[in-house]
Amino acid sequence: MLDYSAQPLAGATLDDLDPNQRVRLRRIIQNRSGGEKTLLSLPDEELDIALRLVTNVAGNYVPTVTGMLLIGKEERIAELLPTAKAAFQVLEGTAVRVNEDSNKPLLELFENYETYVKAWNPERETEYGLFRIPIPEFDWAAFREGLVNAFCHRDYTMLGSVRVLIDDEGMTISNPGGFIDGVNLKNLLTVEPHGRNPALADAMKRIGLAEKTGRGIDRIYEGSIIFGRPWPDYSESTSRSVKLFIQRAKADLPFAKFVADEQNRQGKPLSIYVLMILSVLNNERRCTVERIVELTNLGENKIRSAIEFMIESGLVEASGKGKNRTCILGKKIYRENKKAIQYVRQTDIDSIRYPELVMKLANTQNGIITKQDVIELLKVSPSQAYTVIKKLQGEGRLKLLCGGKYSKYKVVNS
């Protein structure tokens, strides 16, 4: 696919690049942790070439679309790239608090929007050990990655604006141009990173504004999950636009503290797979592997691998095998969140009810039951089913009717 952002911009000259914006670019590289500091030693001409802000046409360097988008003069962007518009809006009820349209270069827009969001992103402090940490209404990393994605992946050949809207329901970031070929709602987190404007995306990464791995979507989901909030929503995206919605929601503080503690204990961030599984089990309480795959749209093999790691780490407990395998959050999560009663409800109460459920099924089958019946009824492993049957035999409630591979048991009438 042709990279529009790498093409020379018709009618643009080097005079259309703003020296003040280049100063801004250098400052961003210096201050952002992901910025390539080696770029700072380059003179302006070489810096422009390195970031593909310019390209050679017939022996002369001229600005590329990327160059004009990042450091072009505002009035020339409006004239030569009229599609490169952006809008920032804040609504309280039906009252418009902020409504700004702009043709400013992206580096300036990015910094401006960060400043604007600070005024509309209240933080709540919570105790974490000896410290008090702020929990924002909208996660900062998720906002930045959402904004970067909107600017980098929009279709600059289409009219329309990148739009940031903050209202009573949450934050919406939208851009013209639907998902590129091969990307859809079900594979957002698994598809190989590739964008509509590779030159622009690469420059943003090297400057330090975008995720180096191209997995900014992971950061967007992580920003909601680590606070126990609803996941980001792309469901209103169409073939003409991509729309990200981040819902306003109260943070689940016990869950957020647990995630923070576990990341500190492991000395690294939890993977997006682990975070999504924790989130599903926190909401659903009990899930089969099949159900987790359905809810997350992640590959079954990766889900199973992540669950095994989580079992070893004590994050998850599982029972049953194959399709009957079910998972719940581990004992330590319930304990640390002071939810021991809920843990018992999810585990011990089930095991207490098992014998009565088995007897009820046997009585509805003319007093006969098999081990396979018990496996299917309780969704447990063969060994667990055998343990339940042996318990009932020991209590004199069941007796072996016929042995062998397909053993049958009969209810003992009192």
Coordinates of C-alpha atoms in Angstrom, one line a residue:
M1 CA 0.0 0.0 0.0
L2 CA 1.3 3.5 -0.9
D3 CA 2.5 5.4 2.1
Y4 CA 0.8 8.8 1.6
S5 CA 2.7 10.3 4.5
A6 CA 6.0 9.7 2.9
Q7 CA 5.1 11.5 -0.4
P8 CA 6.3 15.0 -1.2
L9 CA 3.5 17.5 -0.6
A10 CA 2.6 19.3 -3.8
G11 CA 3.3 23.0 -3.6
A12 CA 5.3 22.8 -0.4
T13 CA 8.9 24.2 0.0
L14 CA 11.4 24.2 2.8
D15 CA 10.3 27.6 3.8
D16 CA 6.9 26.1 4.8
L17 CA 8.6 24.2 7.7
D18 CA 8.4 26.2 10.9
P19 CA 11.8 26.7 12.7
N20 CA 9.9 27.1 16.0
Q21 CA 8.2 23.7 15.5
R22 CA 11.6 22.2 14.9
V23 CA 12.7 23.6 18.3
R24 CA 9.6 22.0 19.8
L25 CA 10.5 18.7 18.1
R26 CA 14.0 18.7 19.7
R27 CA 12.6 19.5 23.1
I28 CA 10.1 16.6 22.9
I29 CA 12.9 14.2 21.9
Q30 CA 14.9 15.5 24.9
N31 CA 12.1 15.2 27.4
R32 CA 10.3 12.1 26.4
S33 CA 11.7 8.8 27.7
G34 CA 11.2 7.1 24.3
G35 CA 12.8 9.8 22.2
E36 CA 16.0 8.8 20.3
K37 CA 18.5 11.1 21.9
T38 CA 21.1 10.5 19.1
L39 CA 18.8 12.6 16.8
L40 CA 19.6 15.6 18.9
S41 CA 23.2 15.7 17.7
L42 CA 22.2 16.1 14.0
P43 CA 22.0 19.5 12.3
D44 CA 18.5 20.5 11.2
E45 CA 19.0 19.3 7.6
E46 CA 20.1 15.9 8.6
L47 CA 17.4 15.6 11.3
D48 CA 14.7 16.4 8.7
I49 CA 16.1 13.6 6.5
A50 CA 16.5 11.1 9.3
L51 CA 12.8 11.6 10.3
R52 CA 11.6 11.7 6.6
L53 CA 10.3 15.2 7.1
V54 CA 11.8 15.9 3.7
T55 CA 12.5 13.9 0.5
N56 CA 14.7 14.4 -2.5
V57 CA 12.8 15.4 -5.7
A58 CA 15.0 16.0 -8.8
G59 CA 18.0 16.9 -6.6
N60 CA 16.2 19.2 -4.2
Y61 CA 14.7 18.5 -0.8
V62 CA 11.0 19.3 -0.3
P63 CA 8.7 18.7 2.6
T64 CA 6.9 15.4 2.8
V65 CA 3.3 15.1 4.1
T66 CA 4.9 13.9 7.4
G67 CA 7.1 16.9 7.5
M68 CA 4.3 19.4 7.0
L69 CA 2.0 17.5 9.5
L70 CA 4.7 17.6 12.2
I71 CA 6.5 20.9 11.8
G72 CA 4.7 22.8 9.0
K73 CA 3.5 26.4 9.4
E74 CA -0.1 26.5 10.4
E75 CA -1.3 28.7 7.6
R76 CA 0.4 26.6 5.0
I77 CA -1.0 23.3 6.4
A78 CA -4.5 24.9 6.1
E79 CA -3.7 25.8 2.5
L80 CA -1.8 22.7 1.3
L81 CA -3.3 20.0 3.6
P82 CA -6.9 21.1 4.2
T83 CA -7.8 17.6 5.4
A84 CA -5.4 17.8 8.3
K85 CA -7.9 19.2 10.8
A86 CA -8.4 18.5 14.5
A87 CA -11.1 19.4 17.0
F88 CA -11.2 19.4 20.8
Q89 CA -14.6 19.6 22.5
V90 CA -15.9 19.4 26.0
L91 CA -19.6 19.1 26.8
E92 CA -21.3 19.3 30.2
G93 CA -24.8 18.1 29.6
T94 CA -25.8 20.1 26.6
A95 CA -23.6 23.0 27.5
V96 CA -20.5 23.5 25.3
R97 CA -17.5 24.3 27.5
V98 CA -14.7 24.0 24.9
N99 CA -15.0 23.8 21.1
E100 CA -11.7 24.4 19.2
D101 CA -10.9 23.6 15.6
S102 CA -7.3 23.7 14.5
N103 CA -4.9 23.2 11.6
K104 CA -1.8 23.4 13.9
P105 CA 1.1 21.0 13.3
L106 CA 0.7 17.7 15.2
L107 CA 3.5 18.3 17.7
E108 CA 1.9 21.5 18.9
L109 CA -1.6 20.0 18.8
F110 CA -0.4 17.0 20.9
E111 CA 1.0 19.2 23.6
N112 CA -2.1 21.5 23.6
Y113 CA -4.5 18.6 23.9
E114 CA -2.5 17.1 26.8
T115 CA -2.8 20.5 28.6
Y116 CA -6.6 20.7 27.8
V117 CA -7.2 17.2 29.1
K118 CA -5.5 17.9 32.4
A119 CA -8.2 20.5 33.1
W120 CA -11.0 17.9 32.5
N121 CA -9.4 14.8 33.9
P122 CA -9.9 14.9 37.7
E123 CA -7.8 12.7 39.9
R124 CA -8.8 10.9 43.1
E125 CA -6.0 10.0 45.6
T126 CA -5.9 6.6 47.2
E127 CA -3.6 5.2 49.8
Y128 CA -1.0 2.7 48.6
G129 CA 1.2 1.5 51.4
L130 CA 2.9 4.5 52.8
F131 CA 2.1 6.6 49.8
R132 CA -0.9 8.3 48.3
I133 CA -1.3 7.8 44.5
P134 CA -3.6 9.7 42.1
I135 CA -6.1 7.7 40.0
P136 CA -7.2 9.8 37.1
E137 CA -10.7 9.7 35.5
F138 CA -9.0 8.7 32.2
D139 CA -5.6 7.0 32.1
W140 CA -2.9 9.3 30.7
A141 CA -1.1 6.6 28.7
A142 CA -4.4 5.4 27.2
F143 CA -5.3 9.0 26.2
R144 CA -1.9 9.6 24.6
E145 CA -1.9 6.3 22.7
G146 CA -5.5 6.9 21.5
L147 CA -4.5 10.3 20.2
V148 CA -1.3 9.1 18.5
N149 CA -3.3 6.3 16.8
A150 CA -5.9 8.8 15.6
F151 CA -3.3 11.1 14.1
C152 CA -1.1 8.3 12.7
H153 CA -3.8 6.0 11.3
R154 CA -6.3 8.6 9.9
D155 CA -6.8 8.8 6.2
Y156 CA -5.4 12.2 5.2
T157 CA -7.0 12.0 1.8
M158 CA -10.4 12.2 3.4
L159 CA -12.1 15.4 4.6
G160 CA -12.9 15.4 8.3
S161 CA -11.2 16.0 11.7
V162 CA -9.5 14.0 14.3
R163 CA -11.9 14.7 17.2
V164 CA -11.4 14.5 20.9
L165 CA -14.7 14.8 22.8
I166 CA -15.1 14.7 26.6
D167 CA -18.7 14.6 27.9
D168 CA -20.6 13.2 30.8
E169 CA -20.4 9.6 29.5
G170 CA -16.6 9.6 28.9
M171 CA -14.0 10.4 26.3
T172 CA -14.3 9.7 22.6
I173 CA -11.4 9.9 20.1
S174 CA -12.3 9.5 16.5
N175 CA -10.6 9.9 13.1
P176 CA -11.6 9.8 9.4
G177 CA -10.7 6.5 7.7
G178 CA -11.8 3.0 8.9
F179 CA -9.6 0.2 10.0
I180 CA -7.0 -0.7 7.4
D181 CA -7.2 -4.0 5.5
G182 CA -6.8 -7.0 7.9
V183 CA -7.8 -5.2 11.0
N184 CA -11.3 -5.6 12.6
L185 CA -12.9 -5.4 16.0
K186 CA -12.1 -9.0 16.8
N187 CA -8.4 -8.9 16.1
L188 CA -7.4 -5.5 17.4
L189 CA -5.2 -7.0 20.1
T190 CA -3.7 -9.8 18.1
V191 CA -3.1 -8.5 14.5
E192 CA 0.5 -7.6 13.5
P193 CA 1.1 -3.9 13.9
H194 CA 0.8 -2.0 10.6
G195 CA -0.6 1.4 9.8
R196 CA -1.9 3.6 7.1
N197 CA 0.9 6.1 7.4
P198 CA 4.2 4.3 8.2
A199 CA 6.5 7.3 7.8
L200 CA 4.4 9.4 10.1
A201 CA 4.1 6.6 12.6
D202 CA 7.9 5.9 12.5
A203 CA 8.7 9.6 13.1
M204 CA 6.3 9.7 16.1
K205 CA 8.0 6.6 17.6
R206 CA 11.5 8.1 17.2
I207 CA 10.4 11.4 18.6
G208 CA 9.0 9.6 21.7
L209 CA 5.3 10.2 21.2
A210 CA 4.3 6.7 20.1
E211 CA 4.7 3.2 21.5
K212 CA 8.0 1.8 20.0
T213 CA 6.6 -1.7 19.5
G214 CA 3.5 -0.4 17.6
R215 CA 1.4 -2.0 20.3
G216 CA -0.2 1.2 21.5
I217 CA -3.6 -0.6 21.5
D218 CA -2.3 -2.7 24.4
R219 CA -1.7 0.5 26.4
I220 CA -5.2 1.7 25.7
Y221 CA -6.7 -1.5 27.1
E222 CA -4.3 -1.6 30.0
G223 CA -5.3 1.9 31.0
S224 CA -8.8 0.8 31.8
I225 CA -8.1 -2.7 33.1
I226 CA -5.6 -1.8 35.7
F227 CA -8.2 0.3 37.4
G228 CA -10.9 -2.3 37.1
R229 CA -12.9 -0.2 34.7
P230 CA -14.9 -1.2 31.6
W231 CA -12.8 -1.9 28.5
P232 CA -12.3 0.6 25.7
D233 CA -15.0 0.4 23.1
Y234 CA -14.4 0.5 19.3
S235 CA -17.9 -0.8 18.4
E236 CA -19.1 2.4 16.8
S237 CA -16.2 2.3 14.2
T238 CA -17.3 2.1 10.6
S239 CA -15.7 1.7 7.1
R240 CA -15.4 5.5 7.1
S241 CA -14.1 6.2 10.6
V242 CA -12.5 4.7 13.7
K243 CA -14.1 5.7 17.1
L244 CA -12.6 4.9 20.5
F245 CA -14.8 5.4 23.5
I246 CA -13.4 5.3 27.1
Q247 CA -16.2 5.2 29.6
R248 CA -16.3 7.3 32.8
A249 CA -16.4 4.7 35.6
K250 CA -15.4 4.5 39.2
A251 CA -12.2 2.7 39.8
D252 CA -12.3 -0.7 41.5
L253 CA -9.7 0.2 44.1
P254 CA -9.1 -3.3 45.7
F255 CA -8.6 -4.7 42.2
A256 CA -6.3 -1.8 41.2
K257 CA -4.2 -2.3 44.3
F258 CA -3.9 -6.0 43.7
V259 CA -2.7 -5.5 40.1
A260 CA -0.2 -2.9 41.3
D261 CA 1.0 -5.2 44.1
E262 CA 1.4 -8.1 41.7
Q263 CA 3.3 -6.0 39.2
N264 CA 5.6 -4.8 41.9
R265 CA 6.1 -8.4 43.2
Q266 CA 7.0 -9.6 39.7
G267 CA 9.1 -6.6 39.0
K268 CA 7.5 -6.0 35.6
P269 CA 4.1 -5.1 34.1
L270 CA 1.6 -7.9 33.7
S271 CA 0.9 -8.9 30.0
I272 CA -2.2 -7.8 28.3
Y273 CA -3.4 -11.4 28.3
V274 CA -3.0 -11.8 32.0
L275 CA -4.7 -8.4 32.7
M276 CA -7.7 -9.3 30.4
I277 CA -8.2 -12.7 32.1
L278 CA -8.0 -11.1 35.5
S279 CA -10.6 -8.5 34.4
V280 CA -12.9 -11.2 33.0
L281 CA -12.8 -13.3 36.2
N282 CA -13.2 -10.2 38.3
N283 CA -16.4 -9.4 36.5
E284 CA -17.7 -12.9 35.7
R285 CA -16.5 -14.7 38.9
R286 CA -16.3 -18.0 37.2
C287 CA -15.5 -18.8 33.5
T288 CA -14.6 -21.6 31.2
V289 CA -11.5 -21.2 29.0
E290 CA -13.9 -21.2 26.0
R291 CA -15.9 -18.3 27.5
I292 CA -12.7 -16.3 28.3
V293 CA -11.6 -16.7 24.6
E294 CA -15.1 -15.5 23.5
L295 CA -15.0 -12.4 25.7
T296 CA -11.4 -11.4 25.0
N297 CA -11.2 -12.3 21.3
L298 CA -7.7 -13.6 22.1
G299 CA -6.2 -16.9 20.7
E300 CA -7.1 -20.0 22.7
N301 CA -3.5 -21.2 22.8
K302 CA -2.3 -17.9 24.3
I303 CA -5.2 -17.8 26.8
R304 CA -4.4 -21.4 27.9
S305 CA -0.7 -20.5 28.2
A306 CA -1.5 -17.4 30.2
I307 CA -3.8 -19.3 32.5
E308 CA -1.1 -21.9 33.3
F309 CA 1.2 -19.1 34.2
M310 CA -1.5 -17.5 36.4
I311 CA -2.2 -20.8 38.1
E312 CA 1.5 -21.2 39.0
S313 CA 1.5 -17.6 40.3
G314 CA -1.6 -18.1 42.4
L315 CA -3.6 -15.6 40.4
V316 CA -6.1 -18.2 39.2
E317 CA -7.5 -21.5 40.4
A318 CA -8.9 -24.0 37.9
S319 CA -10.9 -27.2 38.1
G320 CA -12.0 -29.7 35.5
K321 CA -10.3 -30.5 32.2
G322 CA -10.7 -29.7 28.5
K323 CA -13.9 -27.8 27.7
N324 CA -15.2 -28.4 31.2
R325 CA -12.3 -26.6 32.8
T326 CA -13.4 -23.5 34.8
C327 CA -11.4 -20.7 36.3
I328 CA -11.8 -18.4 39.3
L329 CA -9.6 -15.7 40.8
G330 CA -7.0 -17.2 43.1
K331 CA -7.4 -17.4 46.9
K332 CA -4.8 -14.6 47.5
I333 CA -6.8 -12.1 45.4
Y334 CA -9.9 -12.7 47.5
R335 CA -7.8 -12.7 50.7
E336 CA -6.0 -9.5 50.0
N337 CA -9.2 -7.8 48.9
K338 CA -10.9 -9.0 52.2
K339 CA -13.4 -11.1 50.2
A340 CA -12.9 -14.5 51.9
I341 CA -16.6 -15.1 52.0
Q342 CA -16.9 -14.6 48.2
Y343 CA -13.9 -17.0 47.7
V344 CA -15.7 -19.7 49.8
R345 CA -18.9 -19.1 47.8
Q346 CA -17.0 -19.7 44.6
T347 CA -15.2 -22.9 45.8
D348 CA -16.2 -24.7 48.9
I349 CA -20.0 -24.3 48.5
D350 CA -19.8 -25.9 45.1
S351 CA -17.9 -28.9 46.5
I352 CA -20.4 -29.2 49.4
R353 CA -23.3 -29.3 46.9
Y354 CA -21.7 -31.9 44.6
P355 CA -23.0 -35.0 46.4
E356 CA -26.6 -33.7 46.5
L357 CA -26.5 -32.8 42.8
V358 CA -25.2 -36.3 41.9
M359 CA -27.9 -38.0 43.9
K360 CA -30.5 -35.8 42.4
L361 CA -29.4 -36.7 38.9
A362 CA -29.2 -40.4 39.8
N363 CA -32.8 -40.3 41.1
T364 CA -34.0 -38.8 37.9
Q365 CA -32.3 -41.6 35.9
N366 CA -34.1 -44.5 37.7
G367 CA -31.4 -44.6 40.4
I368 CA -28.5 -45.2 38.0
I369 CA -25.5 -42.9 37.4
T370 CA -22.0 -43.2 35.7
K371 CA -18.7 -41.4 36.2
Q372 CA -19.2 -39.7 32.9
D373 CA -22.6 -38.4 34.1
V374 CA -20.8 -36.8 37.1
I375 CA -18.1 -35.3 34.9
E376 CA -20.7 -33.6 32.7
L377 CA -22.9 -32.6 35.5
L378 CA -20.2 -31.0 37.7
K379 CA -17.8 -30.0 35.0
V380 CA -14.9 -31.6 36.9
S381 CA -12.0 -33.9 36.0
P382 CA -12.4 -37.7 36.0
S383 CA -10.4 -38.0 39.2
Q384 CA -12.6 -35.4 40.9
A385 CA -15.8 -37.2 39.7
Y386 CA -14.4 -40.5 41.1
T387 CA -13.7 -38.8 44.5
V388 CA -17.3 -37.7 44.7
I389 CA -18.7 -41.1 43.8
K390 CA -16.4 -42.8 46.4
K391 CA -17.6 -40.4 49.0
L392 CA -21.2 -41.4 48.3
Q393 CA -20.3 -45.1 48.3
G394 CA -18.6 -44.6 51.7
E395 CA -21.7 -43.0 53.1
G396 CA -23.8 -45.9 51.8
R397 CA -25.8 -43.8 49.4
L398 CA -24.5 -45.4 46.2
K399 CA -23.3 -48.9 45.3
L400 CA -21.4 -50.3 42.4
L401 CA -23.8 -52.0 40.0
C402 CA -21.3 -53.1 37.4
G403 CA -17.6 -52.5 37.1
G404 CA -15.2 -52.0 34.2
K405 CA -14.6 -49.1 31.9
Y406 CA -18.2 -48.0 31.9
S407 CA -19.0 -48.6 35.6
K408 CA -22.5 -47.9 36.8
Y409 CA -23.7 -47.0 40.3
K410 CA -27.1 -47.5 41.8
V411 CA -28.8 -45.5 44.5
V412 CA -29.1 -47.4 47.8
N413 CA -32.7 -47.2 49.0
S414 CA -33.0 -46.7 52.7

